[in-house]
CSV table of N, CA and C and ligand atoms in Angstrom, one decimal:
chain,number,residue,atom,x,y,z
B,1361,MET,N,105.1,104.4,76.8
B,1361,MET,CA,106.0,104.4,77.9
B,1361,MET,C,105.9,103.0,78.6
B,1362,GLN,N,107.1,102.5,78.9
B,1362,GLN,CA,107.1,101.2,79.6
B,1362,GLN,C,106.8,101.4,81.0
B,1363,SER,N,105.7,100.7,81.4
B,1363,SER,CA,105.2,101.0,82.8
B,1363,SER,C,105.5,99.8,83.7
B,1364,SER,N,105.9,98.7,83.1
B,1364,SER,CA,106.2,97.5,84.0
B,1364,SER,C,107.5,96.8,83.4
B,1365,GLU,N,108.3,96.4,84.4
B,1365,GLU,CA,109.5,95.7,84.0
B,1365,GLU,C,109.8,94.6,84.9
B,1366,PRO,N,109.2,93.4,84.6
B,1366,PRO,CA,109.4,92.2,85.5
B,1366,PRO,C,110.9,91.9,85.6
B,1367,THR,N,111.3,91.8,86.8
B,1367,THR,CA,112.7,91.5,87.1
B,1367,THR,C,112.9,91.0,88.5
B,1368,SER,N,114.0,90.3,88.7
B,1368,SER,CA,114.3,89.9,90.1
B,1368,SER,C,115.3,90.8,90.7
B,1369,LYS,N,115.6,91.9,90.1
B,1369,LYS,CA,116.6,92.8,90.6
B,1369,LYS,C,116.0,93.8,91.5
B,1370,PHE,N,116.9,94.6,92.1
B,1370,PHE,CA,116.4,95.8,92.8
B,1370,PHE,C,116.1,96.9,91.8
B,1371,ILE,N,115.1,97.6,92.1
B,1371,ILE,CA,114.7,98.7,91.1
B,1371,ILE,C,114.5,100.0,91.9
B,1372,LYS,N,115.1,101.0,91.4
B,1372,LYS,CA,114.9,102.4,92.0
B,1372,LYS,C,113.7,103.0,91.3
B,1373,VAL,N,112.7,103.4,92.1
B,1373,VAL,CA,111.5,104.0,91.5
B,1373,VAL,C,111.2,105.4,92.1
B,1374,ARG,N,110.5,106.2,91.4
B,1374,ARG,CA,110.1,107.4,91.9
B,1374,ARG,C,108.6,107.5,92.0
B,1375,CYS,N,108.1,107.8,93.2
B,1375,CYS,CA,106.6,107.9,93.4
B,1375,CYS,C,106.1,109.0,92.5
B,1376,PRO,N,105.1,108.7,91.7
B,1376,PRO,CA,104.5,109.8,90.8
B,1376,PRO,C,103.7,110.8,91.6
B,1377,LYS,N,103.4,110.5,92.8
B,1377,LYS,CA,102.6,111.5,93.6
B,1377,LYS,C,103.4,112.5,94.4
B,1378,CYS,N,104.4,111.9,95.1
B,1378,CYS,CA,105.2,112.8,96.0
B,1378,CYS,C,106.6,112.9,95.6
B,1379,LYS,N,107.1,112.2,94.6
B,1379,LYS,CA,108.4,112.2,94.1
B,1379,LYS,C,109.5,111.6,95.0
B,1380,ASN,N,109.0,110.9,96.0
B,1380,ASN,CA,109.9,110.1,96.8
B,1380,ASN,C,110.6,109.0,96.0
B,1381,GLU,N,111.9,108.9,96.2
B,1381,GLU,CA,112.6,107.8,95.5
B,1381,GLU,C,112.8,106.7,96.5
B,1382,GLN,N,112.6,105.5,96.0
B,1382,GLN,CA,112.6,104.3,96.8
B,1382,GLN,C,113.1,103.1,96.1
B,1383,ILE,N,113.8,102.2,96.8
B,1383,ILE,CA,114.3,101.0,96.2
B,1383,ILE,C,113.3,99.9,96.5
B,1384,VAL,N,112.9,99.2,95.5
B,1384,VAL,CA,112.0,98.0,95.7
B,1384,VAL,C,112.7,96.8,95.1
B,1385,PHE,N,112.3,95.6,95.5
B,1385,PHE,CA,112.8,94.4,95.0
B,1385,PHE,C,111.9,93.8,94.0
B,1386,GLY,N,112.4,93.3,92.9
B,1386,GLY,CA,111.7,92.8,91.8
B,1386,GLY,C,110.8,91.6,92.1
B,1387,LYS,N,111.0,91.0,93.1
B,1387,LYS,CA,110.1,89.9,93.5
B,1387,LYS,C,109.5,90.2,94.9
B,1388,ALA,N,108.2,90.3,94.9
B,1388,ALA,CA,107.6,90.6,96.2
B,1388,ALA,C,106.2,89.9,96.2
B,1389,ALA,N,105.9,89.5,97.4
B,1389,ALA,CA,104.6,88.7,97.6
B,1389,ALA,C,103.5,89.6,98.0
B,1390,SER,N,103.8,90.9,98.2
B,1390,SER,CA,102.7,91.8,98.6
B,1390,SER,C,102.9,93.2,97.9
B,1391,VAL,N,101.9,94.0,98.0
B,1391,VAL,CA,101.9,95.3,97.4
B,1391,VAL,C,102.9,96.2,98.0
B,1392,ILE,N,103.7,96.9,97.2
B,1392,ILE,CA,104.7,97.8,97.7
B,1392,ILE,C,104.1,99.2,97.6
B,1393,LYS,N,104.2,99.9,98.8
B,1393,LYS,CA,103.6,101.2,98.8
B,1393,LYS,C,104.7,102.2,99.1
B,1394,CYS,N,104.5,103.5,98.6
B,1394,CYS,CA,105.4,104.5,98.9
B,1394,CYS,C,105.5,104.8,100.5
B,1395,LEU,N,106.7,104.9,101.0
B,1395,LEU,CA,106.9,105.0,102.4
B,1395,LEU,C,106.4,106.4,102.9
B,1396,VAL,N,106.3,107.3,102.0
B,1396,VAL,CA,106.0,108.7,102.3
B,1396,VAL,C,104.5,108.9,102.3
B,1397,CYS,N,103.9,108.6,101.1
B,1397,CYS,CA,102.5,109.0,100.9
B,1397,CYS,C,101.5,107.8,100.8
B,1398,GLY,N,102.1,106.6,100.7
B,1398,GLY,CA,101.3,105.4,100.7
B,1398,GLY,C,100.7,105.0,99.4
B,1399,ARG,N,101.1,105.7,98.3
B,1399,ARG,CA,100.6,105.3,97.0
B,1399,ARG,C,101.2,103.9,96.6
B,1400,VAL,N,100.5,103.1,95.9
B,1400,VAL,CA,101.0,101.8,95.5
B,1400,VAL,C,102.0,102.0,94.4
B,1401,LEU,N,103.2,101.5,94.6
B,1401,LEU,CA,104.3,101.7,93.6
B,1401,LEU,C,104.5,100.4,92.8
B,1402,ALA,N,104.1,99.3,93.4
B,1402,ALA,CA,104.3,98.0,92.6
B,1402,ALA,C,103.3,97.0,93.3
B,1403,GLU,N,102.9,96.1,92.4
B,1403,GLU,CA,102.1,95.0,93.0
B,1403,GLU,C,102.5,93.7,92.4
B,1404,PRO,N,102.4,92.6,93.2
B,1404,PRO,CA,102.9,91.3,92.7
B,1404,PRO,C,102.0,90.7,91.6
B,1405,THR,N,102.7,90.1,90.7
B,1405,THR,CA,102.0,89.4,89.6
B,1405,THR,C,102.8,88.1,89.3
B,1406,GLY,N,102.3,87.0,89.9
B,1406,GLY,CA,102.9,85.7,89.7
B,1406,GLY,C,104.4,85.6,90.1
B,1407,GLY,N,104.7,86.2,91.2
B,1407,GLY,CA,106.1,86.0,91.8
B,1407,GLY,C,106.9,87.2,91.5
B,1408,LYS,N,106.6,87.9,90.4
B,1408,LYS,CA,107.4,89.2,90.1
B,1408,LYS,C,106.5,90.4,90.4
B,1409,ILE,N,107.0,91.5,90.2
B,1409,ILE,CA,106.2,92.7,90.5
B,1409,ILE,C,105.9,93.5,89.2
B,1410,LYS,N,104.8,94.1,89.2
B,1410,LYS,CA,104.5,95.1,88.2
B,1410,LYS,C,104.6,96.5,88.8
B,1411,VAL,N,105.6,97.2,88.2
B,1411,VAL,CA,105.9,98.5,88.8
B,1411,VAL,C,104.9,99.5,88.2
B,1412,LYS,N,104.3,100.3,89.1
B,1412,LYS,CA,103.3,101.3,88.7
B,1412,LYS,C,103.8,102.7,89.0
B,1413,ALA,N,105.1,102.8,89.0
B,1413,ALA,CA,105.8,104.1,89.2
B,1413,ALA,C,106.9,104.3,88.2
B,1414,ARG,N,107.5,105.5,88.2
B,1414,ARG,CA,108.6,105.7,87.2
B,1414,ARG,C,109.8,104.9,87.7
B,1415,ILE,N,110.3,104.1,86.7
B,1415,ILE,CA,111.6,103.4,87.0
B,1415,ILE,C,112.8,104.3,86.7
B,1416,LEU,N,113.6,104.5,87.7
B,1416,LEU,CA,114.7,105.4,87.5
B,1416,LEU,C,116.0,104.6,87.1
B,1417,GLU,N,116.1,103.4,87.8
B,1417,GLU,CA,117.3,102.7,87.6
B,1417,GLU,C,117.1,101.2,88.0
B,1418,VAL,N,117.7,100.3,87.3
B,1418,VAL,CA,117.6,98.9,87.7
B,1418,VAL,C,119.0,98.5,88.3
B,1419,LEU,N,119.1,98.1,89.5
B,1419,LEU,CA,120.3,97.8,90.2
B,1419,LEU,C,120.6,96.3,90.2
B,1420,ASP,N,121.9,96.0,90.1
B,1420,ASP,CA,122.3,94.6,90.1
B,1420,ASP,C,122.4,94.1,91.6
Q,2745,ZN,ZN1,104.7,108.9,97.5
């Protein structure tokens, strides 16, 4: 399963812990956490993010 998708777009992800759906931006300078439970959903890797949650949709 593809677990990371480096992109500069907005990505809709689902938290694997609490199932919260959240929009994250593909470029981030800091760790992105779930707004509900605090689980790390994505972390920065050289300007882009590595998504550590289920990617539902990539938005333009
Ligand atoms: Zn969560």
